[in-house]
Every structure is written in C-alpha cells, then in structure tokens.
mmCIF file with all atom_site columns, C-alpha atoms and ligand atoms in Angstrom:
data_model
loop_
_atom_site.group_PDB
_atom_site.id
_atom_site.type_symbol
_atom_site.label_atom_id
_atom_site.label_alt_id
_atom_site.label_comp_id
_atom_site.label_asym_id
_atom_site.label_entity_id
_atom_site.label_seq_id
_atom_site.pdbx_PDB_ins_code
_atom_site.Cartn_x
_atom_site.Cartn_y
_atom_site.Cartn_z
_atom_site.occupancy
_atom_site.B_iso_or_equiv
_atom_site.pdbx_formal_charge
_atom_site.auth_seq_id
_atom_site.auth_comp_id
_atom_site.auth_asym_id
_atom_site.auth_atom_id
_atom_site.pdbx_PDB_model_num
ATOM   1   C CA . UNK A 1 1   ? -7.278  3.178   13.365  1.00 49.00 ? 1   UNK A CA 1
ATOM   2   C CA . UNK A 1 2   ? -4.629  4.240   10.090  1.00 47.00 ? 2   UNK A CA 1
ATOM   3   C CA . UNK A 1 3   ? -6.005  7.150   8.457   1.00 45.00 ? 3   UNK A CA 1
ATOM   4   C CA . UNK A 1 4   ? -6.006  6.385   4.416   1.00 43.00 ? 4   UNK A CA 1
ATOM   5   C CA . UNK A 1 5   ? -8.124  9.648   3.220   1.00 49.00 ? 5   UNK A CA 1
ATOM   6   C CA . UNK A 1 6   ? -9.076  12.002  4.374   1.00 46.00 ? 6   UNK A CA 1
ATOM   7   C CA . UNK A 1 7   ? -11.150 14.850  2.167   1.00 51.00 ? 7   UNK A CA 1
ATOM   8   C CA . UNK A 1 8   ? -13.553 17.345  3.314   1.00 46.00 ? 8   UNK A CA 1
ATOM   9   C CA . UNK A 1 9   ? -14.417 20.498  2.221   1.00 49.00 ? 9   UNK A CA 1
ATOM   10  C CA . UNK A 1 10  ? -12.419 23.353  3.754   1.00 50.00 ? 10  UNK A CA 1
ATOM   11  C CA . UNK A 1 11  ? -13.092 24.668  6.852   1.00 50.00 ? 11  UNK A CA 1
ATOM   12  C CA . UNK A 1 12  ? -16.314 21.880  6.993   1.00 76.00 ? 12  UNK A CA 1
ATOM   13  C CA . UNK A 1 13  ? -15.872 19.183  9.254   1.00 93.00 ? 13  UNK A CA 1
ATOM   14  C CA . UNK A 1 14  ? -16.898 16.183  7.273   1.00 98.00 ? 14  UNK A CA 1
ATOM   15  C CA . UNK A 1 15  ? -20.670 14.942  8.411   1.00 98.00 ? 15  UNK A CA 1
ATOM   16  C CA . UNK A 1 16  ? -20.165 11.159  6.614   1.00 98.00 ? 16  UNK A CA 1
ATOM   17  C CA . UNK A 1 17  ? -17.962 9.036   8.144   1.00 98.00 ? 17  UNK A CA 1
ATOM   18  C CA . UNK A 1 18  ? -16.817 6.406   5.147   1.00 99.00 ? 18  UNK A CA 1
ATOM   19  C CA . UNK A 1 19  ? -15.104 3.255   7.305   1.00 98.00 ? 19  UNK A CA 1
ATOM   20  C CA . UNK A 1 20  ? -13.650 0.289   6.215   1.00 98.00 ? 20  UNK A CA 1
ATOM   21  C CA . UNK A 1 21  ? -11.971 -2.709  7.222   1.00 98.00 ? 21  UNK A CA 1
ATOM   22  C CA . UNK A 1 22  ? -9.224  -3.208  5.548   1.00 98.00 ? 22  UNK A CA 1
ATOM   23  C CA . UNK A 1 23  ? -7.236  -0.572  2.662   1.00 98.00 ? 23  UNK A CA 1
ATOM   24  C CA . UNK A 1 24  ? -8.004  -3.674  0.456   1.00 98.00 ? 24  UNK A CA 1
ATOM   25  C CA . UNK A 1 25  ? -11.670 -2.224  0.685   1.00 98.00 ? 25  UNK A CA 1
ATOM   26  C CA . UNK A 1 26  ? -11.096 0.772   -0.922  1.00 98.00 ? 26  UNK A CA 1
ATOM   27  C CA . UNK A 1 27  ? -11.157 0.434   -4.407  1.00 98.00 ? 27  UNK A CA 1
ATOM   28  C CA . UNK A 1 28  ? -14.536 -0.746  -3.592  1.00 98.00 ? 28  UNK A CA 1
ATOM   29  C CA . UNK A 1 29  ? -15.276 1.830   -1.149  1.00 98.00 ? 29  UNK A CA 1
ATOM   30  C CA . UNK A 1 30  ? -14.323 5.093   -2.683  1.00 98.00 ? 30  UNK A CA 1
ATOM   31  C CA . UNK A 1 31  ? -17.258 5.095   -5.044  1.00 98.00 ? 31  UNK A CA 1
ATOM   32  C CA . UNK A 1 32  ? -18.900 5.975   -1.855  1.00 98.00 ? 32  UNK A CA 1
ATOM   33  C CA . UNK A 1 33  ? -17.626 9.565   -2.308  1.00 98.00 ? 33  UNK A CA 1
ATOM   34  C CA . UNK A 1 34  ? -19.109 10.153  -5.609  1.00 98.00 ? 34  UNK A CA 1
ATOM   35  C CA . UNK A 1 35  ? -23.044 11.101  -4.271  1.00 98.00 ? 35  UNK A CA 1
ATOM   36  C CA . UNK A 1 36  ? -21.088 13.030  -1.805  1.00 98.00 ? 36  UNK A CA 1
ATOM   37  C CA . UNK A 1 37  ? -18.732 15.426  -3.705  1.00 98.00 ? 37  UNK A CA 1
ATOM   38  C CA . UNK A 1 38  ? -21.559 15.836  -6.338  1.00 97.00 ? 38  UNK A CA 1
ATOM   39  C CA . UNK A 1 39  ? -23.988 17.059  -3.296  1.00 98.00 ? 39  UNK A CA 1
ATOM   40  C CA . UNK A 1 40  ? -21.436 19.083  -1.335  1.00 97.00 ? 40  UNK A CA 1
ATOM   41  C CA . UNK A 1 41  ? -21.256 16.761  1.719   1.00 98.00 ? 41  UNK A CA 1
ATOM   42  C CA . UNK A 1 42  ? -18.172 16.442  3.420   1.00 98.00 ? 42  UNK A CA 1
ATOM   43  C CA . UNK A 1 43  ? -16.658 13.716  4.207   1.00 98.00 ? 43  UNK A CA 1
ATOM   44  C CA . UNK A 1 44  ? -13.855 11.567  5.802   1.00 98.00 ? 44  UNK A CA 1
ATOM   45  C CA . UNK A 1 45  ? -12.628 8.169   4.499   1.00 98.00 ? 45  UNK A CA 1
ATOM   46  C CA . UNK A 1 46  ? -10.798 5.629   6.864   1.00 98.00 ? 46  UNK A CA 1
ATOM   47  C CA . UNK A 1 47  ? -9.335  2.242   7.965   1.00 98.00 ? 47  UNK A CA 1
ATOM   48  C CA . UNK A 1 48  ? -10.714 0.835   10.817  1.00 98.00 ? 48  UNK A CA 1
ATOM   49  C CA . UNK A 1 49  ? -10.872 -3.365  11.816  1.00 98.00 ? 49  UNK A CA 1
ATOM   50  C CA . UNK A 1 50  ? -13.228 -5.029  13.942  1.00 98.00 ? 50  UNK A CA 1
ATOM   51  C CA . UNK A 1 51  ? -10.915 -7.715  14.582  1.00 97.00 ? 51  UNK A CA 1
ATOM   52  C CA . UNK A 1 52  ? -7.677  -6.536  14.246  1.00 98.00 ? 52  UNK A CA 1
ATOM   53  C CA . UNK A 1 53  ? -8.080  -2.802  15.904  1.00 98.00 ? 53  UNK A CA 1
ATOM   54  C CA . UNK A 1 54  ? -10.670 -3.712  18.133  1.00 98.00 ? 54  UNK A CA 1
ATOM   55  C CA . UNK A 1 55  ? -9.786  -1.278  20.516  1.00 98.00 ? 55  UNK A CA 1
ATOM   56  C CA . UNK A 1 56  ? -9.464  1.784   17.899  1.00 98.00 ? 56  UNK A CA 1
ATOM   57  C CA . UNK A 1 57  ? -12.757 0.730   16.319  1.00 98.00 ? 57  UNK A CA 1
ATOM   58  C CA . UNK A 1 58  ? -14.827 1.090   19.574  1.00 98.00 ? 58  UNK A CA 1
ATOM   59  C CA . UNK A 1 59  ? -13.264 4.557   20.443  1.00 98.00 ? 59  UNK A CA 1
ATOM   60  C CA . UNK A 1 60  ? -14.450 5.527   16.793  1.00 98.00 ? 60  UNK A CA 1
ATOM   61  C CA . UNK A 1 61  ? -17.790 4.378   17.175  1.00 98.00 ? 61  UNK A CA 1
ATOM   62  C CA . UNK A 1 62  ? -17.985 5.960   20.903  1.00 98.00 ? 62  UNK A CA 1
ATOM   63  C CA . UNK A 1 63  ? -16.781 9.383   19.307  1.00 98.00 ? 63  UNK A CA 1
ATOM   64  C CA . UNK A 1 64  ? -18.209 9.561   16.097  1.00 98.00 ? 64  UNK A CA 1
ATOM   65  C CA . UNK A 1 65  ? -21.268 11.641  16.821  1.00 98.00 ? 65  UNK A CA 1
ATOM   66  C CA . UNK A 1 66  ? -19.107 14.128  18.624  1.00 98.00 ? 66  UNK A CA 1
ATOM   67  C CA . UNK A 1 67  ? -16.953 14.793  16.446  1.00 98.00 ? 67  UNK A CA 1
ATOM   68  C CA . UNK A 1 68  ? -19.847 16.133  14.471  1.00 98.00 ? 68  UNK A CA 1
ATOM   69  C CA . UNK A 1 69  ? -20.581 12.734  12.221  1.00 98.00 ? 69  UNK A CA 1
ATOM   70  C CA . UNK A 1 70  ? -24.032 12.413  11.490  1.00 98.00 ? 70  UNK A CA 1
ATOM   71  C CA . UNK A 1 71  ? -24.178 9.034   9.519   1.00 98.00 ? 71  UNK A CA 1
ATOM   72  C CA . UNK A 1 72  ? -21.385 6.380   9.180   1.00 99.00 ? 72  UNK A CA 1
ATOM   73  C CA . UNK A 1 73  ? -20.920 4.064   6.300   1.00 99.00 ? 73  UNK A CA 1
ATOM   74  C CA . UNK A 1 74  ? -19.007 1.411   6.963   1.00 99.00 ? 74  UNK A CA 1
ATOM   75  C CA . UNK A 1 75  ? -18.015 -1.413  4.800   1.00 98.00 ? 75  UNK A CA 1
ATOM   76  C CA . UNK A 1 76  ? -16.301 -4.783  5.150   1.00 98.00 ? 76  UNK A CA 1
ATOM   77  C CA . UNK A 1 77  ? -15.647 -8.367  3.467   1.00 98.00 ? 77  UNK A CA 1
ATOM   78  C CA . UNK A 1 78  ? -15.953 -11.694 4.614   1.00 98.00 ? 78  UNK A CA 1
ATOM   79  C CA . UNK A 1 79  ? -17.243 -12.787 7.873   1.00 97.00 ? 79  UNK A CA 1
ATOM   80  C CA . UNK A 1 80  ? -18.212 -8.336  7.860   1.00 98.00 ? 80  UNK A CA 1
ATOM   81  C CA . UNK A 1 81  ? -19.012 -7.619  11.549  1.00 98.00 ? 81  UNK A CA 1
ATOM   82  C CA . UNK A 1 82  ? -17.564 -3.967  11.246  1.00 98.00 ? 82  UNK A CA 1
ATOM   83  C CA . UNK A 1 83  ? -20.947 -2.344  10.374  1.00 98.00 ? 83  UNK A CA 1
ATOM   84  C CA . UNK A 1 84  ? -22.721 -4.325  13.323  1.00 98.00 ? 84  UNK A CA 1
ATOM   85  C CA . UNK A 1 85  ? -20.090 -3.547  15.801  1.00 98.00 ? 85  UNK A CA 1
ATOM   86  C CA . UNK A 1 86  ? -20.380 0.494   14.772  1.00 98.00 ? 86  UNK A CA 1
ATOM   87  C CA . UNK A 1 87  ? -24.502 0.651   15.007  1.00 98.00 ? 87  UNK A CA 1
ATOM   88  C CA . UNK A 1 88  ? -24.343 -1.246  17.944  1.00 98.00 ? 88  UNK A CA 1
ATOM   89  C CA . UNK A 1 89  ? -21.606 1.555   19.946  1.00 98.00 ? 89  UNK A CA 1
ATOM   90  C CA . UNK A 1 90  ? -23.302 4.414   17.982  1.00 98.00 ? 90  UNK A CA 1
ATOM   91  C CA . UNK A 1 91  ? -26.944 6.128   18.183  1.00 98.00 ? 91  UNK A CA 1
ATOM   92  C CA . UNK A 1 92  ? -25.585 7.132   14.216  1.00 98.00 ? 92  UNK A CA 1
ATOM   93  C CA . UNK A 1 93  ? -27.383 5.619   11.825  1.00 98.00 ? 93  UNK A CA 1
ATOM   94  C CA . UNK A 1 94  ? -24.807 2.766   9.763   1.00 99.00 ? 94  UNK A CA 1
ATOM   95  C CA . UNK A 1 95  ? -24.885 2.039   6.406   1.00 99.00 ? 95  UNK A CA 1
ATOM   96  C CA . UNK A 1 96  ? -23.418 -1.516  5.540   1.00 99.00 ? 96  UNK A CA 1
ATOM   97  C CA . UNK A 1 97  ? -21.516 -2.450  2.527   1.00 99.00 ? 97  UNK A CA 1
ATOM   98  C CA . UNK A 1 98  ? -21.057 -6.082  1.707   1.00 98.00 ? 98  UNK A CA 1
ATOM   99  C CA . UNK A 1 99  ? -17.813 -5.925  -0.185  1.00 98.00 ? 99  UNK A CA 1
ATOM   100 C CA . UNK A 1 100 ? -16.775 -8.854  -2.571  1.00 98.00 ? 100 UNK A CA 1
ATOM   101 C CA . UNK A 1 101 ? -13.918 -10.538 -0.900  1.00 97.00 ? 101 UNK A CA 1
ATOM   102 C CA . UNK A 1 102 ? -12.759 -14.621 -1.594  1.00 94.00 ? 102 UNK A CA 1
ATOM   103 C CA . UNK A 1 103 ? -14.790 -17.776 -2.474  1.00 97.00 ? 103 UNK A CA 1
ATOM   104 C CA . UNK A 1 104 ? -17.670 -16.743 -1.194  1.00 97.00 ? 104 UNK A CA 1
ATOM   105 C CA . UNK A 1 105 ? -18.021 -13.565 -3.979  1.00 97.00 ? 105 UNK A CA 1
ATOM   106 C CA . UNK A 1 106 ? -19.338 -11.073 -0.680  1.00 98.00 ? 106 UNK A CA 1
ATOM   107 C CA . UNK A 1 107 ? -22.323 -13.339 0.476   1.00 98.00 ? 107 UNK A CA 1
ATOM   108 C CA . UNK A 1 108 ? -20.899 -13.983 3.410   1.00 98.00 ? 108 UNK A CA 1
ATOM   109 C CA . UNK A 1 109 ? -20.159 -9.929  3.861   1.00 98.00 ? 109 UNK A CA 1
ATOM   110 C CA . UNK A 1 110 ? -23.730 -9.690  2.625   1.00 98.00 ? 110 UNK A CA 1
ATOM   111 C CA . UNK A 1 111 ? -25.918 -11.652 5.302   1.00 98.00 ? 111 UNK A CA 1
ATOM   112 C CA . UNK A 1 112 ? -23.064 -11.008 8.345   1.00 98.00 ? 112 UNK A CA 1
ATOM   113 C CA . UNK A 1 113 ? -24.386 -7.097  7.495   1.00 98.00 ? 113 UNK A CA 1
ATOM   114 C CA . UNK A 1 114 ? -28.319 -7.724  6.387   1.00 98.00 ? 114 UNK A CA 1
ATOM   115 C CA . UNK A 1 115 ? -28.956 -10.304 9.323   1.00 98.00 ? 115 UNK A CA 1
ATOM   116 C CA . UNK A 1 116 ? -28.306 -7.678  12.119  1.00 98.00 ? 116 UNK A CA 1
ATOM   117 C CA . UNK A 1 117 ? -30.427 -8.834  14.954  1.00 98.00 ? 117 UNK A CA 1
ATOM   118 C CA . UNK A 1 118 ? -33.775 -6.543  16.255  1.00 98.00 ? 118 UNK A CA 1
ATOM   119 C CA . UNK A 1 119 ? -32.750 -3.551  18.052  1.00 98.00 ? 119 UNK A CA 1
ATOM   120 C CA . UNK A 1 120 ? -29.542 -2.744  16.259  1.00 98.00 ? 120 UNK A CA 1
ATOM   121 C CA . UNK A 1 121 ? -30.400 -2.115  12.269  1.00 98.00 ? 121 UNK A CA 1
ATOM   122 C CA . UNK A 1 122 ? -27.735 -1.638  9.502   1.00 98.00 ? 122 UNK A CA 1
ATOM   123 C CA . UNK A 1 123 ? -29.413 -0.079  6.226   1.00 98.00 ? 123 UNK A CA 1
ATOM   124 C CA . UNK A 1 124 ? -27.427 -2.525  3.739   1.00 98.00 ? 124 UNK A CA 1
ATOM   125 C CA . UNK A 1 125 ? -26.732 -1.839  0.223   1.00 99.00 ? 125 UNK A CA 1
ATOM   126 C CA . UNK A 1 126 ? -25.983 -4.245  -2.518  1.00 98.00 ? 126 UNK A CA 1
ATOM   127 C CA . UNK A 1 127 ? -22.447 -6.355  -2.474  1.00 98.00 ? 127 UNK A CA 1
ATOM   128 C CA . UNK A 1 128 ? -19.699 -3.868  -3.243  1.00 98.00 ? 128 UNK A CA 1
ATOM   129 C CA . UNK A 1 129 ? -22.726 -1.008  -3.962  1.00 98.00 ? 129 UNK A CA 1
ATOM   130 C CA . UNK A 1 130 ? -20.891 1.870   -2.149  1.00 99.00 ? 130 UNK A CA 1
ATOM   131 C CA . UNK A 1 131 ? -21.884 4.204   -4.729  1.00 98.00 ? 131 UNK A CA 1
ATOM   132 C CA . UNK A 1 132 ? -25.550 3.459   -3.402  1.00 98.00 ? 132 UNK A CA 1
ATOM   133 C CA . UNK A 1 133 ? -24.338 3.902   0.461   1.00 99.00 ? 133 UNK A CA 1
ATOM   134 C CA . UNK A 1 134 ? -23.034 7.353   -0.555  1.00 98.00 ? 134 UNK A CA 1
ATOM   135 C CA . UNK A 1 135 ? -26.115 8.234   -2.439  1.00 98.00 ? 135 UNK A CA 1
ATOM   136 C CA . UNK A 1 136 ? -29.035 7.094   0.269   1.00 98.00 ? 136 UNK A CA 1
ATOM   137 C CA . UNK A 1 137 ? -26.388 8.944   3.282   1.00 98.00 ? 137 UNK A CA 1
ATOM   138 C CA . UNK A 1 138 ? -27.066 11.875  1.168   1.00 98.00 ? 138 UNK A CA 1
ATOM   139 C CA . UNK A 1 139 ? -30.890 11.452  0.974   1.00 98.00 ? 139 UNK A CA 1
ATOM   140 C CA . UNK A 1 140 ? -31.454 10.921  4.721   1.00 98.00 ? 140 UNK A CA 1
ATOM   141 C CA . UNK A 1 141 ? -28.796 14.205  5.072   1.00 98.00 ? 141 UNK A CA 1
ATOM   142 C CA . UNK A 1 142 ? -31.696 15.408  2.653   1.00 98.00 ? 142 UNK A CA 1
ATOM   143 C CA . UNK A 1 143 ? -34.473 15.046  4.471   1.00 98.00 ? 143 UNK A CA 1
ATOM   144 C CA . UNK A 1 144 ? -32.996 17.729  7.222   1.00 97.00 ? 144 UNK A CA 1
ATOM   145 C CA . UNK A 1 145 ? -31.329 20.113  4.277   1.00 98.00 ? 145 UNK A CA 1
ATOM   146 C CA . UNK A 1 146 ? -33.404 21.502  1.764   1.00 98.00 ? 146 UNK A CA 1
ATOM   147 C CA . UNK A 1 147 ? -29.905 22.215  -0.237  1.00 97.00 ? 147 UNK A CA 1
ATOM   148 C CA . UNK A 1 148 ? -29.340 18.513  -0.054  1.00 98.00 ? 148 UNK A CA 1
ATOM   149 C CA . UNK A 1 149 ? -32.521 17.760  -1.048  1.00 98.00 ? 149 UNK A CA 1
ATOM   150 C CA . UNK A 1 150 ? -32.644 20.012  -4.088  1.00 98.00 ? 150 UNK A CA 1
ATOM   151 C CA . UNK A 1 151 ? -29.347 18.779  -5.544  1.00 98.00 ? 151 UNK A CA 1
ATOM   152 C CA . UNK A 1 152 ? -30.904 15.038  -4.727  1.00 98.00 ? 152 UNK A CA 1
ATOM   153 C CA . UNK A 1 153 ? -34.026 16.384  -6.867  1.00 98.00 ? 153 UNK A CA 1
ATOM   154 C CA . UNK A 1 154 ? -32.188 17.582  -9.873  1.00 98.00 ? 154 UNK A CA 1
ATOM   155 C CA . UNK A 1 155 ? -29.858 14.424  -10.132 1.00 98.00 ? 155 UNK A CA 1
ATOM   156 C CA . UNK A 1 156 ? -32.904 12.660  -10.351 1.00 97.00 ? 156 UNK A CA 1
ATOM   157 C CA . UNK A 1 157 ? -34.450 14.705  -12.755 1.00 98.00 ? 157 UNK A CA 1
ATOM   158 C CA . UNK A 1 158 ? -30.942 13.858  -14.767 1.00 97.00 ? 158 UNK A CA 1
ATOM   159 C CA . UNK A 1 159 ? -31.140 10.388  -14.446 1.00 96.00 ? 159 UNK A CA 1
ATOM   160 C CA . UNK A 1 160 ? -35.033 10.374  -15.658 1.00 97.00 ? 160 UNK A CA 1
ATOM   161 C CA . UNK A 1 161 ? -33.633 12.615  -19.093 1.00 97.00 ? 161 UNK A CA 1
ATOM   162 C CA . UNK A 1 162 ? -31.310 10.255  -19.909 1.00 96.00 ? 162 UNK A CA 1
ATOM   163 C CA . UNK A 1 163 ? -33.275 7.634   -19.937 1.00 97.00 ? 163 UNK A CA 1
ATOM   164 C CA . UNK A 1 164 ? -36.079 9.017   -21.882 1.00 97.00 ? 164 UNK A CA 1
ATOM   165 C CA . UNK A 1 165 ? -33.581 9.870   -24.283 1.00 96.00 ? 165 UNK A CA 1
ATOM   166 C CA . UNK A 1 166 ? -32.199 6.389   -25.032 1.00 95.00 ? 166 UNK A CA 1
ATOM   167 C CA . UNK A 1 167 ? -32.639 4.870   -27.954 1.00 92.00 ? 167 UNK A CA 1
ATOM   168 C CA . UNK A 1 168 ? -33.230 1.594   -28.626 1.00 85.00 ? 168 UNK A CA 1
HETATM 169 C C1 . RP5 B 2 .   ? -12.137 -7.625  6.238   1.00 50.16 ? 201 RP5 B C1 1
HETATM 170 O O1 . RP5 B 2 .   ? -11.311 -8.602  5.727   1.00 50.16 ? 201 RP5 B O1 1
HETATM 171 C C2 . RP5 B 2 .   ? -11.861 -6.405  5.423   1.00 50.16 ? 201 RP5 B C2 1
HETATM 172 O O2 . RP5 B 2 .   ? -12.980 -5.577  5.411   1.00 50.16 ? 201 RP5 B O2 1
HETATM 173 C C3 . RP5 B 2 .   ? -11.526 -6.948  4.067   1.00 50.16 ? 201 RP5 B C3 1
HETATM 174 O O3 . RP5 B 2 .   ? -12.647 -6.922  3.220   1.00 50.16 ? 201 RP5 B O3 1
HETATM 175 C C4 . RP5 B 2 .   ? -11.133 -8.391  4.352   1.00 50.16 ? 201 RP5 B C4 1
HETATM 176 C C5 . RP5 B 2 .   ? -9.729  -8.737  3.932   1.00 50.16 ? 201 RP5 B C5 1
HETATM 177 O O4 . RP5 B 2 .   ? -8.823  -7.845  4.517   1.00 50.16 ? 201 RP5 B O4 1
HETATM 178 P P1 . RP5 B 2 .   ? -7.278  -7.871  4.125   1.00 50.16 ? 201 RP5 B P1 1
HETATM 179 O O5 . RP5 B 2 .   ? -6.775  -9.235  4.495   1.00 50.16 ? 201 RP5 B O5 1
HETATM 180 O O6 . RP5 B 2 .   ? -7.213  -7.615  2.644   1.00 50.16 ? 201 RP5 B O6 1
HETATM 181 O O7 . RP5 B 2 .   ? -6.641  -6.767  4.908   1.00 50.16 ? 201 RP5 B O7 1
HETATM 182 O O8 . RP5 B 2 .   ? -11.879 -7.384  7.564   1.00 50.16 ? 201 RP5 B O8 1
#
C-alpha cells in the first residue's frame, strides 16, 4: 500500500478514503478532492492494487472503518476490480471510478465497476468523473451533517446563478 497524498485537515482524521490503483490514476483521481476541500471534509488520498498488493489492499479494506473512514472512493482502469474487492471486505459504502486507461477508452473500467453482482453494490460515477465521486461522498456525509448539507445547498444555489445568468 505506497502512500502518494496524504491531506487532511489538522488535527481531523480524514473521513473519505480516496484509493486508487495505480499513481497513473491520479491525475484522474485528484479531482476527487475538489467537493471535498470546498465542503471541509477531510480526506486521505492513496495507492493501493488489487492485483499487485493484494495483501495490503485487503488489510485496507478490513481497517478502513476503524480508522474512522466513513466512505471510500476508490478508482481503477482496465479490467477495475479494486472498487469490488473494497465493498466486498468493507460494510463502507464504495464509490467506483471507471478511469480511462488503453484501447478500450475506460469501458472496460466502467462495466468491471457498474456490473457488481447483488449483495455487494458500488455507487459508480461516470468514466474518469472523480470530481462527481467527491461531490455525491459529500452529499451522503450530508445527509448526517447539517454543516455538510448547508455548504452542499449553497453550491447548488451557485451553480443554479450561473446558469441563469448565461447568455446565449
Ligand atoms: C489499474 O491498472 C490501475 O488502476 C491503472 O488504471 C491501470 C494501469 O496501471 P499502471 O500500469 O499505470 O500502473 O490497476
């Protein structure tokens, strides 16, 4: 499990776990942090592979909630069983993000994620969407904060301005 960022806020322990599968995923994943830092949530980013730390992956997954995570997002490319792997070794809810990797442009990423079988859900976003991931982990966080859910509120009360105030 290599460590590649970590950034919460002081003296918070961070509450979303951001994991990927490879450092090649993070120019994807990092837009994950955006919702976050712009809602106060803290979080942690990091590397860790289904298939080649196998070991270090399942000792996340079995640790994650107490070490005071309350939602993972986890993202991955190709054959993408990272996100699967977590929500199936963790009562945390997992959000999965399909990230764009070779020939196949992240469809392959995409249904390995979306297809989970019944009994062991992944909330998937759209191919290399980790802005979204950050965003709905701060909505659920939302529903249990009413800070949280106030700053959701007034971003959304943003987004609705600037629209109305495009011209066209
Ligand atoms: C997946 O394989 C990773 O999530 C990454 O998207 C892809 C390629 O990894 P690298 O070969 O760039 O390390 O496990």
């Amino acid at each position: 499990m290599k460590k590649t960022k970590s950034r919460s806020k002081k003296n918070s322990r961070p509450i979303v776990a951001i994991v990927m599968g490879s450092d090649s995923d993070l120019p994807v994943m990092k837009a994950a942090t955006e919702p976050l830092k712009l809602f106060g949530i803290s979080y942690k980013l990091q590397v860790v592979s289904a298939h080649r730390t196998p070991k270090e992956m399942v000792t996340f997954a079995e640790r994650a909630k107490s070490e005071g995570y309350q939602i993972i997002i986890a993202g991955a490319g190709g054959a993408a069983h990272l996100p699967g792997m977590i929500a199936s070794l963790s009562s945390l809810p997992v959000i999965g993000v399909p990230v764009s990797v070779g020939t196949m442009k992240g469809l392959d990423a995409l249904l390995s994620i979306v297809q989970m079988p019944k009994g062991v859900p992944v909330a998937t976003v759209a191919v290399n969407n980790s802005y979204n991931a950050g965003l709905l982990a701060a909505k659920i966080l939302g529903a249990f904060d009413s800070k949280i859910a106030e700053r959701i509120s007034k971003y959304k009360d943003q987004m609705r301005k600037q629209v109305l105030k495009k011209k066209i």
